[in-house]
C-alpha positions as a Python dict, from the first residue, in 0.01 Angstrom:
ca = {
    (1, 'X'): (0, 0, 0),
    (2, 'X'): (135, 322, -170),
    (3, 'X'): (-55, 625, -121),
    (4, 'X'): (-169, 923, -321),
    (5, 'X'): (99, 1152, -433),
    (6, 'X'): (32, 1497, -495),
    (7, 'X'): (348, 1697, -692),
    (8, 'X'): (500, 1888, -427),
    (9, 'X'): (558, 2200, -670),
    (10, 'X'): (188, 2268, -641),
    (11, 'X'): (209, 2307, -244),
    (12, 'X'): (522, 2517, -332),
    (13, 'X'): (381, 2724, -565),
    (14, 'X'): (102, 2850, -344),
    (15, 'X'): (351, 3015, -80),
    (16, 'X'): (394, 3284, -387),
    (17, 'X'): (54, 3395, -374),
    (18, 'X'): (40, 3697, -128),
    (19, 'X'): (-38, 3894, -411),
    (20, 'X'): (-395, 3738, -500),
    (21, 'X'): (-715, 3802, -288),
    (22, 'X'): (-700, 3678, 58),
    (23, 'X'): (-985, 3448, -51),
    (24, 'X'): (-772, 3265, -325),
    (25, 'X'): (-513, 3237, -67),
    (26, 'X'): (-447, 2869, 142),
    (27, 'X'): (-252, 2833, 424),
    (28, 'X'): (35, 2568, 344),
    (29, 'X'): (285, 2478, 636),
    (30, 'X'): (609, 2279, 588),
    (31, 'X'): (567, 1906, 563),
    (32, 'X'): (632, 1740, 904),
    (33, 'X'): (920, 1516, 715),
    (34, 'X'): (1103, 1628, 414),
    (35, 'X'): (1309, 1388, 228),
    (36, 'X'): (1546, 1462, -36),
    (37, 'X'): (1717, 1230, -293),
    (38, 'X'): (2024, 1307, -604),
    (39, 'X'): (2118, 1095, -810),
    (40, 'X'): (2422, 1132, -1062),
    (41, 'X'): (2598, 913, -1283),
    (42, 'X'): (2922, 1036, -1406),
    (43, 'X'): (3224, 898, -1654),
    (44, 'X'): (3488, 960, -1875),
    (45, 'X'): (3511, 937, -2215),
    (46, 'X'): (3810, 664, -2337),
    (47, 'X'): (3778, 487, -2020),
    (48, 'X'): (3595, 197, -1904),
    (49, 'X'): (3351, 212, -1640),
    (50, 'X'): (3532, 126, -1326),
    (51, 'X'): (3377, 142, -985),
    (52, 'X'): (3517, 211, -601),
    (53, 'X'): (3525, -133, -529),
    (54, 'X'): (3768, -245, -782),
    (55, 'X'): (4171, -273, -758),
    (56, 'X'): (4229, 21, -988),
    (57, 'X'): (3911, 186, -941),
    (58, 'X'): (4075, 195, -535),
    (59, 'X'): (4405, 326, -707),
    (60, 'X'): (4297, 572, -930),
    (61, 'X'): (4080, 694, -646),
    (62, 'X'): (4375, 749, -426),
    (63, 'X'): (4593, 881, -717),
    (64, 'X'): (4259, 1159, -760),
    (65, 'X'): (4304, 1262, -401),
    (66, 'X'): (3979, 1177, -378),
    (67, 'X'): (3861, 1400, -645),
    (68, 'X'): (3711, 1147, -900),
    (69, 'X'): (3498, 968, -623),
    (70, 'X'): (3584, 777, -377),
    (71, 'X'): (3765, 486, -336),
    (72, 'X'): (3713, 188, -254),
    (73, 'X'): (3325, 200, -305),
    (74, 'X'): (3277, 471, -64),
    (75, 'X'): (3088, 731, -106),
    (76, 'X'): (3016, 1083, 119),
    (77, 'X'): (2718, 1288, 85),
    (78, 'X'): (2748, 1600, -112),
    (79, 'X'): (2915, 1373, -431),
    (80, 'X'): (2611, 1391, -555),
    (81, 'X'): (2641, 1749, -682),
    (82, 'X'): (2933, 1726, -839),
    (83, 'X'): (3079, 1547, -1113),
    (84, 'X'): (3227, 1155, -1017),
    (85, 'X'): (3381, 889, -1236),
    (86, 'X'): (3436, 679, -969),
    (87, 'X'): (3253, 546, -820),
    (88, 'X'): (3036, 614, -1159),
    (89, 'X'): (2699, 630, -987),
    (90, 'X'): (2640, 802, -666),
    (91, 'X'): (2283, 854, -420),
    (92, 'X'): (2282, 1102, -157),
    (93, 'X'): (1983, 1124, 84),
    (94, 'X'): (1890, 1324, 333),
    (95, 'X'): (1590, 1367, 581),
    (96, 'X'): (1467, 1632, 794),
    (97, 'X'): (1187, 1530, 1059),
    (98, 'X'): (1088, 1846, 1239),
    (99, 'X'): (913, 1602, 1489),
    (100, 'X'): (1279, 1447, 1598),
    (101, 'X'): (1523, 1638, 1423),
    (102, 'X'): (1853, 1474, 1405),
    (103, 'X'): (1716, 1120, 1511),
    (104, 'X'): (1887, 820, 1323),
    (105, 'X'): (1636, 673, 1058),
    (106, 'X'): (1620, 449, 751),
    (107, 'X'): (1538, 402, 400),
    (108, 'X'): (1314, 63, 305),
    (109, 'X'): (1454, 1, -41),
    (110, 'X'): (1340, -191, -332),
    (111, 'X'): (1527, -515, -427),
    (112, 'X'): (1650, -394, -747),
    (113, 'X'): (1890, -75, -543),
    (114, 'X'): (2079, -419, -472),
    (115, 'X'): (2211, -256, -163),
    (116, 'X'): (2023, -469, 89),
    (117, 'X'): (1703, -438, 261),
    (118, 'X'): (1801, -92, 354),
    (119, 'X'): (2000, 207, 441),
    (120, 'X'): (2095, 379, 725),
    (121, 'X'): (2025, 766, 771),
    (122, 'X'): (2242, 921, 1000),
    (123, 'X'): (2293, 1282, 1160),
    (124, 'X'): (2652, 1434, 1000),
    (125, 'X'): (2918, 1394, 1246),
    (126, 'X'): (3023, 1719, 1427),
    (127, 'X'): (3213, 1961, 1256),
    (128, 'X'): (3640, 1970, 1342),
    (129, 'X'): (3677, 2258, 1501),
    (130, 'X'): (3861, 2509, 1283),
    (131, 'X'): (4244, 2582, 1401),
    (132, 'X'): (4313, 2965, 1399),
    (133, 'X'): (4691, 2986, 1253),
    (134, 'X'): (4893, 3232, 1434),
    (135, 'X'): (4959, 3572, 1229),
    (136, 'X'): (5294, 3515, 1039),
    (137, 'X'): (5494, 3646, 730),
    (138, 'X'): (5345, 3423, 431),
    (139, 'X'): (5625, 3272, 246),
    (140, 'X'): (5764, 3516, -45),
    (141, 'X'): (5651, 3175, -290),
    (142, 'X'): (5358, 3161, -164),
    (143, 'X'): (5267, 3541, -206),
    (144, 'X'): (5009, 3619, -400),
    (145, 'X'): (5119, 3737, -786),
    (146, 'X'): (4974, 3971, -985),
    (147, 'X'): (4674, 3818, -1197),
    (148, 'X'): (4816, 3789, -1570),
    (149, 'X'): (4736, 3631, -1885),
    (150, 'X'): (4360, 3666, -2052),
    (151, 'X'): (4065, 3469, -2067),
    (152, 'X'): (3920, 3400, -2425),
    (153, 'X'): (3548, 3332, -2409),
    (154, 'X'): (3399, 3166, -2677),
    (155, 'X'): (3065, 3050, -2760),
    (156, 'X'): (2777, 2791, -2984),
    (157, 'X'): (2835, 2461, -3147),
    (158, 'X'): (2992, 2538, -3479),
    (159, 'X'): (3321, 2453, -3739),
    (160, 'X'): (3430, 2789, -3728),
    (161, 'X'): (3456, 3099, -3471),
    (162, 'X'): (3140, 3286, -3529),
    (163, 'X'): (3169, 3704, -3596),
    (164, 'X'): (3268, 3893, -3254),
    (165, 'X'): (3407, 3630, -3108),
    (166, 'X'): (3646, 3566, -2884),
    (167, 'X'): (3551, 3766, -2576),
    (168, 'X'): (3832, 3878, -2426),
    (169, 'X'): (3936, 3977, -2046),
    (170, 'X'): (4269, 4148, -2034),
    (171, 'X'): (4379, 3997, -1599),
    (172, 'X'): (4646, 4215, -1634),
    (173, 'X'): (4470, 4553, -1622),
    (174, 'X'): (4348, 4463, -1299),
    (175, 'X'): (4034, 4537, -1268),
    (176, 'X'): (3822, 4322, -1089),
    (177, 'X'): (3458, 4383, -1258),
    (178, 'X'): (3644, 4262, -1573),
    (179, 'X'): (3717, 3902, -1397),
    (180, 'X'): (3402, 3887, -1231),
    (181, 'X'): (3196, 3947, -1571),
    (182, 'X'): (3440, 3677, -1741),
    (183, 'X'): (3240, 3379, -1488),
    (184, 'X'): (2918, 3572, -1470),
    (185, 'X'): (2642, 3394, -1591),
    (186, 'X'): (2303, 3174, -1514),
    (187, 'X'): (2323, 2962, -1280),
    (188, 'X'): (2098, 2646, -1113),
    (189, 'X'): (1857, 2768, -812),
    (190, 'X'): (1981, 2595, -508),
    (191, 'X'): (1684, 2361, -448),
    (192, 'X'): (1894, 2077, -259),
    (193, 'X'): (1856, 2000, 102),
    (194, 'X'): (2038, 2309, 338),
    (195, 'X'): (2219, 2018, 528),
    (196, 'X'): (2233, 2142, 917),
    (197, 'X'): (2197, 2047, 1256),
    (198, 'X'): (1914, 1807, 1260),
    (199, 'X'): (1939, 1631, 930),
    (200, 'X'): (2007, 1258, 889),
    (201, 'X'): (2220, 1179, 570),
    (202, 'X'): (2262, 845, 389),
    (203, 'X'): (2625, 793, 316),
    (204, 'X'): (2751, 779, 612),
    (205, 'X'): (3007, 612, 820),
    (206, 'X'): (2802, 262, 875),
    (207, 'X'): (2717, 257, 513),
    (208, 'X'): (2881, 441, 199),
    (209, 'X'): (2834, 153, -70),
    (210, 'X'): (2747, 331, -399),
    (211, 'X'): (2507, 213, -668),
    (212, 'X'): (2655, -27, -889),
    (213, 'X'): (2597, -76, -1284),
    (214, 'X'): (2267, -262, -1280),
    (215, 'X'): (2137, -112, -972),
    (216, 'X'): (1734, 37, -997),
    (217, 'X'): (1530, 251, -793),
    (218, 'X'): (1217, 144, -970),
    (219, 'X'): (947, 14, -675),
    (220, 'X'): (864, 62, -344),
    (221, 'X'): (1062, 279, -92),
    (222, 'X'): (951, 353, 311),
    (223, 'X'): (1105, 583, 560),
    (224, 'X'): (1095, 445, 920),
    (225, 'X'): (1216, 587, 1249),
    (226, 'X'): (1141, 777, 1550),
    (227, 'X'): (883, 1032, 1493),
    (228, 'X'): (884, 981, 1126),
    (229, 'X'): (486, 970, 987),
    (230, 'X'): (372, 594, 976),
    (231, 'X'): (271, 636, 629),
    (232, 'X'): (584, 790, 500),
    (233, 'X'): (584, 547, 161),
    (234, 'X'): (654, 605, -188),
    (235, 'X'): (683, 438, -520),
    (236, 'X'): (966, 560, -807),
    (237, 'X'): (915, 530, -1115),
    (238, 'X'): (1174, 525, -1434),
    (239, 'X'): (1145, 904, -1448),
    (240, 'X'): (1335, 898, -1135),
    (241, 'X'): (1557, 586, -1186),
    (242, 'X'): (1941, 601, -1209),
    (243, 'X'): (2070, 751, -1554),
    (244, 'X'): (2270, 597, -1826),
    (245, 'X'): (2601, 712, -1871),
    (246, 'X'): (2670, 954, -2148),
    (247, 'X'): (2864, 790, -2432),
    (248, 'X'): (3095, 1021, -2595),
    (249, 'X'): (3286, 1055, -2933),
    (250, 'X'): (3499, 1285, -3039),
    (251, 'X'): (3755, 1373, -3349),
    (252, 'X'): (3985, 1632, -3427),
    (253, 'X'): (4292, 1811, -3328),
    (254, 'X'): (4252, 2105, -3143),
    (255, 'X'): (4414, 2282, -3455),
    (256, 'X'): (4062, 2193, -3653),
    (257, 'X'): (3748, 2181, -3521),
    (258, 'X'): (3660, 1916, -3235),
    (259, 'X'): (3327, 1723, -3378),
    (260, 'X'): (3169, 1587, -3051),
    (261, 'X'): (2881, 1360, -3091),
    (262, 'X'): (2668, 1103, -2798),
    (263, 'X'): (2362, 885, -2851),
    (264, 'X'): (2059, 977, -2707),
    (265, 'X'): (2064, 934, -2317),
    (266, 'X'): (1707, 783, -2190),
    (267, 'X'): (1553, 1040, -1959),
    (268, 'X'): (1737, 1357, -2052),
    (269, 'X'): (1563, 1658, -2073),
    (270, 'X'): (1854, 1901, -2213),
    (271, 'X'): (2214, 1889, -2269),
    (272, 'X'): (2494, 2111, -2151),
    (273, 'X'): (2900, 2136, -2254),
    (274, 'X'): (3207, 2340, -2157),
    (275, 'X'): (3531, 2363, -2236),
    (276, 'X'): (3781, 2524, -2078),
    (277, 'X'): (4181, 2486, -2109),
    (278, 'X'): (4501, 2724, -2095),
    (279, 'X'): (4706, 2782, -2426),
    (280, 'X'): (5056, 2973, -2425),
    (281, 'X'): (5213, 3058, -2080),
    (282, 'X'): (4887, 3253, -1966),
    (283, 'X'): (4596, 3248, -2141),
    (284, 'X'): (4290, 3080, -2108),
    (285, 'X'): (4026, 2936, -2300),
    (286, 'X'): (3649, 2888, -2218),
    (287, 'X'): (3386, 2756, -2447),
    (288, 'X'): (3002, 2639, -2425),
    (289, 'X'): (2779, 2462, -2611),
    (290, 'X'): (2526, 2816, -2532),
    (291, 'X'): (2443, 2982, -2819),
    (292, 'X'): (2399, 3319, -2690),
    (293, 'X'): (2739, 3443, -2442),
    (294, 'X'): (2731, 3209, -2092),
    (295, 'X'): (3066, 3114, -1942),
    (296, 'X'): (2838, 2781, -1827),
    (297, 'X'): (3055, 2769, -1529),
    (298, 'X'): (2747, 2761, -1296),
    (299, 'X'): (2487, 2551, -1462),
    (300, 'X'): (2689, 2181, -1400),
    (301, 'X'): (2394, 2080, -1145),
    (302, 'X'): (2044, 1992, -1092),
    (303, 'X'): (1765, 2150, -1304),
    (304, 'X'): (1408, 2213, -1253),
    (305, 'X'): (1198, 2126, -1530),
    (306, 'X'): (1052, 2505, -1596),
    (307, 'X'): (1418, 2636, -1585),
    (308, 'X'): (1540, 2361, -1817),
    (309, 'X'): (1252, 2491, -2054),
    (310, 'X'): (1316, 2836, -2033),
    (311, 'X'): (1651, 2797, -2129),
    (312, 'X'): (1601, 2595, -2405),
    (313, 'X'): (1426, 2831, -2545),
    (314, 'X'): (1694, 3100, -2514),
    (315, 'X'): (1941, 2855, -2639),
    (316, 'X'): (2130, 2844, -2360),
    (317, 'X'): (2081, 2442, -2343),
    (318, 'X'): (2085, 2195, -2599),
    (319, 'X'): (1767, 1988, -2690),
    (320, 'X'): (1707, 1647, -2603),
    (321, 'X'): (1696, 1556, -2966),
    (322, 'X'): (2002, 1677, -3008),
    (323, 'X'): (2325, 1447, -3044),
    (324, 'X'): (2608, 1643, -3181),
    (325, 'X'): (2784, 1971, -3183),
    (326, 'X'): (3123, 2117, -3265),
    (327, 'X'): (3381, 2306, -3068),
    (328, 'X'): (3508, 2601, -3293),
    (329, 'X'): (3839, 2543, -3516),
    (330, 'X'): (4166, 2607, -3330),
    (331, 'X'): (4018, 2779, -3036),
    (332, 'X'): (4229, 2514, -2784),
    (333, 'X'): (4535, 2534, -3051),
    (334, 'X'): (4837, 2597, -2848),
    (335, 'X'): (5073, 2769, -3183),
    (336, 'X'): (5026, 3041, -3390),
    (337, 'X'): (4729, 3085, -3579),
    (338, 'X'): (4505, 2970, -3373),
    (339, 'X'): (4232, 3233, -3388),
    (340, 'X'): (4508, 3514, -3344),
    (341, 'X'): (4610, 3469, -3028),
    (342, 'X'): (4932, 3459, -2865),
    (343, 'X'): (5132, 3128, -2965),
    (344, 'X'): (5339, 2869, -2770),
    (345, 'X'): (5328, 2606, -2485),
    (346, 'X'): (5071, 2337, -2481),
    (347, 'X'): (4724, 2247, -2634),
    (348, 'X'): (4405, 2080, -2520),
    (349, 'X'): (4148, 2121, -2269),
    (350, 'X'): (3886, 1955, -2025),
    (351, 'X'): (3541, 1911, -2181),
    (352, 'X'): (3224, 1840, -1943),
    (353, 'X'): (2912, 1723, -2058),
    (354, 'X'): (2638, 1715, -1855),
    (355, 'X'): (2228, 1535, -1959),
    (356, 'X'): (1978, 1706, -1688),
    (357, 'X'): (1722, 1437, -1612),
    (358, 'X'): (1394, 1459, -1410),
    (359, 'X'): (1273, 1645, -1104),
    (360, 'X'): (1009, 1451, -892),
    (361, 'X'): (849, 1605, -628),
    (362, 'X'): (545, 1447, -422),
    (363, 'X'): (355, 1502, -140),
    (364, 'X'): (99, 1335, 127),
    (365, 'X'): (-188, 1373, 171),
    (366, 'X'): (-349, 1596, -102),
    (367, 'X'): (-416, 1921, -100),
    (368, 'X'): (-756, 2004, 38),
    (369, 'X'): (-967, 2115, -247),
    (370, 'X'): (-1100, 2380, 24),
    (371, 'X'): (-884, 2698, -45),
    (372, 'X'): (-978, 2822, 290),
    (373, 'X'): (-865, 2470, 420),
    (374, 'X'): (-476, 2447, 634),
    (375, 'X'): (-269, 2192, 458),
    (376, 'X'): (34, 2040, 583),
    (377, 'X'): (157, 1742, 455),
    (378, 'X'): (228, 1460, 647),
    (379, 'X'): (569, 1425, 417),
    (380, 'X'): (715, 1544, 97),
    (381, 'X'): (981, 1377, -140),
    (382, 'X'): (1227, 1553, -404),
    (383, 'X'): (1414, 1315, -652),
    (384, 'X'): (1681, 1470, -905),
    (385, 'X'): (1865, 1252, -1147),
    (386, 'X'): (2132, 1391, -1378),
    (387, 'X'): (2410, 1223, -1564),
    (388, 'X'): (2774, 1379, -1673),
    (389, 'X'): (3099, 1286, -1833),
    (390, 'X'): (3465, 1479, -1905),
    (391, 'X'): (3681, 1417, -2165),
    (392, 'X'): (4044, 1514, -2238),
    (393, 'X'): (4099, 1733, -2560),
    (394, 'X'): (4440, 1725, -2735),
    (395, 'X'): (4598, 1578, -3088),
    (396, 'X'): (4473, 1248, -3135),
    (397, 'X'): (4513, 990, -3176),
    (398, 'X'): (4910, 989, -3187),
    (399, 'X'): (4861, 1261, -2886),
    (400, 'X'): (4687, 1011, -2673),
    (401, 'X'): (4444, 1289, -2514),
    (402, 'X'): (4158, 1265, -2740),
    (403, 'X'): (3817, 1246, -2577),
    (404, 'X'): (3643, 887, -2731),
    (405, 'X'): (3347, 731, -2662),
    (406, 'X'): (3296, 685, -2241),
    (407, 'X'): (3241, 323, -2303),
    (408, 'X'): (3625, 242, -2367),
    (409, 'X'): (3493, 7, -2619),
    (410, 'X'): (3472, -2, -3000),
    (411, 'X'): (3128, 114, -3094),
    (412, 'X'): (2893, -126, -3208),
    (413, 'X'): (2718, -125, -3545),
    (414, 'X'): (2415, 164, -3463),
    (415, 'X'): (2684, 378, -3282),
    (416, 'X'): (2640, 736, -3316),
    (417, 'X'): (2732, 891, -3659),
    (418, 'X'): (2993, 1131, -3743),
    (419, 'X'): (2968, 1447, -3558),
    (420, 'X'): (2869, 1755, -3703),
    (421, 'X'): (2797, 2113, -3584),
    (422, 'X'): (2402, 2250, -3552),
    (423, 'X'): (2433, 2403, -3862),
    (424, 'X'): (2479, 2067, -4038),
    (425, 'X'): (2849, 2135, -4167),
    (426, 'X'): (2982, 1710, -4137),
    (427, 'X'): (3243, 1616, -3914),
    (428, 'X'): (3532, 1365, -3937),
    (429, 'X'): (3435, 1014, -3856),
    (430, 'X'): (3506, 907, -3447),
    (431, 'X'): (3781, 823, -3320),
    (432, 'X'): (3860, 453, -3243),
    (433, 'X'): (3813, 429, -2897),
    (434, 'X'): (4028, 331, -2620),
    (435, 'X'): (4155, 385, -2286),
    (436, 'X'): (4359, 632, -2189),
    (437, 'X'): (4700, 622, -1966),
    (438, 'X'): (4691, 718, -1582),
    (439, 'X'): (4890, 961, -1719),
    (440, 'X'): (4642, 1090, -1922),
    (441, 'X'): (4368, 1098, -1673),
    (442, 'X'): (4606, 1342, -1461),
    (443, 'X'): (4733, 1538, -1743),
    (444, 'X'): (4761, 1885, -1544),
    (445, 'X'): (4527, 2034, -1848),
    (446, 'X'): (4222, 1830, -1680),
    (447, 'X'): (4260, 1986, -1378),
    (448, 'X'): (4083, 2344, -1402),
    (449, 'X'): (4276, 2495, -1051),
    (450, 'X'): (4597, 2436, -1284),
    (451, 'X'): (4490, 2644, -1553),
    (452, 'X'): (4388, 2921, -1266),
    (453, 'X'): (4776, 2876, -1099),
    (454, 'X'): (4933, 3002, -1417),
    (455, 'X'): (4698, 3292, -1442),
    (456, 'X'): (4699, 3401, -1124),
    (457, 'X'): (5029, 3302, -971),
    (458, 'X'): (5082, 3074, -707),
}
């Protein structure tokens, strides 16, 4: 039996009403349990979906250092935030019962999660005590350098560099409101559980199995446990069902203009990219699909549906009709020439891509209709979905960095036409895909603390 659910942002919304008449006013009290579910699928473009539980899914994991996901099919809670390729789909839940905080529960699942009957919420094990290092002289190659170099900021799907662009911060004056304004920006509201003392997480260490490629979370789910209410059950919908993956295309040098392109991915709400690489010995390059100045560095994460809205309409995000854009001609070109900055060293960058999906929110029971009426919910849900992707930029295809489509597979007949920028200027046609090297994957240009290192020593 699945009972009435009420959308949780309506019990939220009336905590901001202090400033209407008393009368208007209800009293709402935190729900007695609080559950909280992410869901991300991640990728990257030219190679094939691999997950933990594979040989070189396991290798590539360990080769990462952990950073792609982890290996072997395990998962930890938190990897839900970021961006993972492997494994390529990742759940983190957690629960907070104020009527037994911190007592081990679990998660009644539907068939279709095909991860068993259910799974295990646990409290986080207890933090390692943090080892106070004894006051020394820091290595002179560790020491801290000067910062150096610039940062050129660029902006907006388009062939060519639009007027008053780049935006440039000159590290080497040292001042530090010019860095900080080179990363300022919009950012996503922290709406994910505040994991703490009395939370019980799901993965943990009886159980970090991921979701695998044709796993659902369509149907039925129950929380049981000590304390938690009997009639803690919901039902999920597809709204709140795992993601596809993004699928990816690209063409173009980084000399010319890099036409991106992607089919339409079922659920999304917006789309998001950023670019960032380093070009010459210090210099780096940031770019974002925003059409109005963003660095973008802080919006790679869950979205509620009235931000996602509001910054559509400032054209900060791309619409969900949209399928292609264009990063500006030779903005990532490593010689001369390449918008009129300083020459030499090595070209490319790291592009990430991220399709914001739904936020659910429900609550039992319903509100009272009685304004005057105390409502606290029995229990309260969040679900956030989101999916992402990288690609490597660089000559292609003789240069064997270029970002293809995330399937790894040559595109079928009603694959995604040749990119083009928003203003409707044609791109060249795709790239035939395939999969990159291991070498590729760990080309130092995908890794954004290495583009940092050479602009701010070691």
């Amino acid at each position: 039996m699945n009972h009435s659910l009420l959308p949780l942002g309506a019990a939220l919304l009336a905590l901001g009403l202090g400033a209407l008449p008393a009368a208007q006013a209800q009293n709402v009290k935190p729900p007695k349990a609080q559950l909280w579910m992410d869901v991300s699928t991640g990728g990257m473009a030219g190679m094939p979906e691999m997950d933990g539980n594979s040989g070189m899914g396991a290798m590539l994991g360990g080769l990462m250092g952990g950073a792609g996901g982890g290996a072997g099919g395990n998962t930890t809670y938190g990897m839900a935030r970021g961006m993972t390729f492997m494994p390529p789909r990742v759940l983190d839940i957690a629960l907070y019962n104020r009527l037994k905080p911190g007592v081990e529960a679990a998660q009644l699942i539907p068939s279709g999660m095909r991860m068993g009957d259910k799974l295990p919420l646990l409290p986080p094990p207890p933090a390692q005590p943090v080892k106070e290092r004894e006051p020394t002289e820091v290595p002179q190659e560790y020491q801290r350098e000067a910062p150096k170099g610039r940062i050129l900021i660029y902006w907006g799907c388009g062939a060519e560099v639009r007027p008053g662009q780049p935006r440039i911060i000159d590290l080497a004056r040292g001042n530090p409101a010019d860095f900080g304004s080179a990363f300022a920006g919009r950012f996503a509201p922290d709406r994910g559980a505040r994991v703490g003392p009395g939370y019980v997480l799901y993965p943990n260490e009886r159980n970090r199995v991921s979701l695998s490629r044709d796993s659902s979370l369509v149907g039925e789910h129950q929380i049981q446990g000590d304390g938690v209410p009997a009639n803690f059950k919901f039902a999920l919908a597809a709204a709140q069902d795992v993601m596809p993956a993004i699928e990816l295309q690209s063409s173009g040098s980084p000399k010319d203009s890099i036409a991106l392109s992607w089919r339409s991915v079922n659920q999304a709400r917006a789309y998001f990219l950023h670019a960032m690489g380093s070009v010459g010995e210090n210099d780096m390059v940031m770019w974002s699909s925003s059409d109005i100045p963003d660095s973008g560095m802080g919006l790679f994460d869950y979205l509620p549906h009235a931000t996602i809205d509001r910054w559509i309409k400032d054209k900060v995000l791309l619409t969900p009709e949209t399928t292609q854009c264009a990063i500006p001609r030779g903005i990532f070109a490593g010689k001369e020439g390449g918008g009129g900055r300083r020459g030499g060293g090595d070209s490319g960058g790291m592009l990430r891509m991220i399709a914001y999906g739904s936020e659910s929110n429900f609550a039992y029971p319903p509100r009272p209709a009685d304004p005057k009426a105390v409502w606290e919910p029995d229990w309260a849900v969040r679900v956030r979905v989101k999916s992402s992707t990288m690609a490597m930029l660089g000559e292609e295809p003789s240069g064997g960095r270029a970002a293809r489509s995330s399937r790894g597979s040559a595109p079928s007949g009603n694959a995604p036409p040749p990119a083009a920028s928003q203003d409707g200027s044609a791109g060249a046609a795709p790239a035939t895909p395939s999969s990159p090297s291991i070498g590729d994957v760990l080309s130092p240009i995908g890794n954004p603390a290495n583009v940092l290192k050479g602009l701010f020593g070691r």
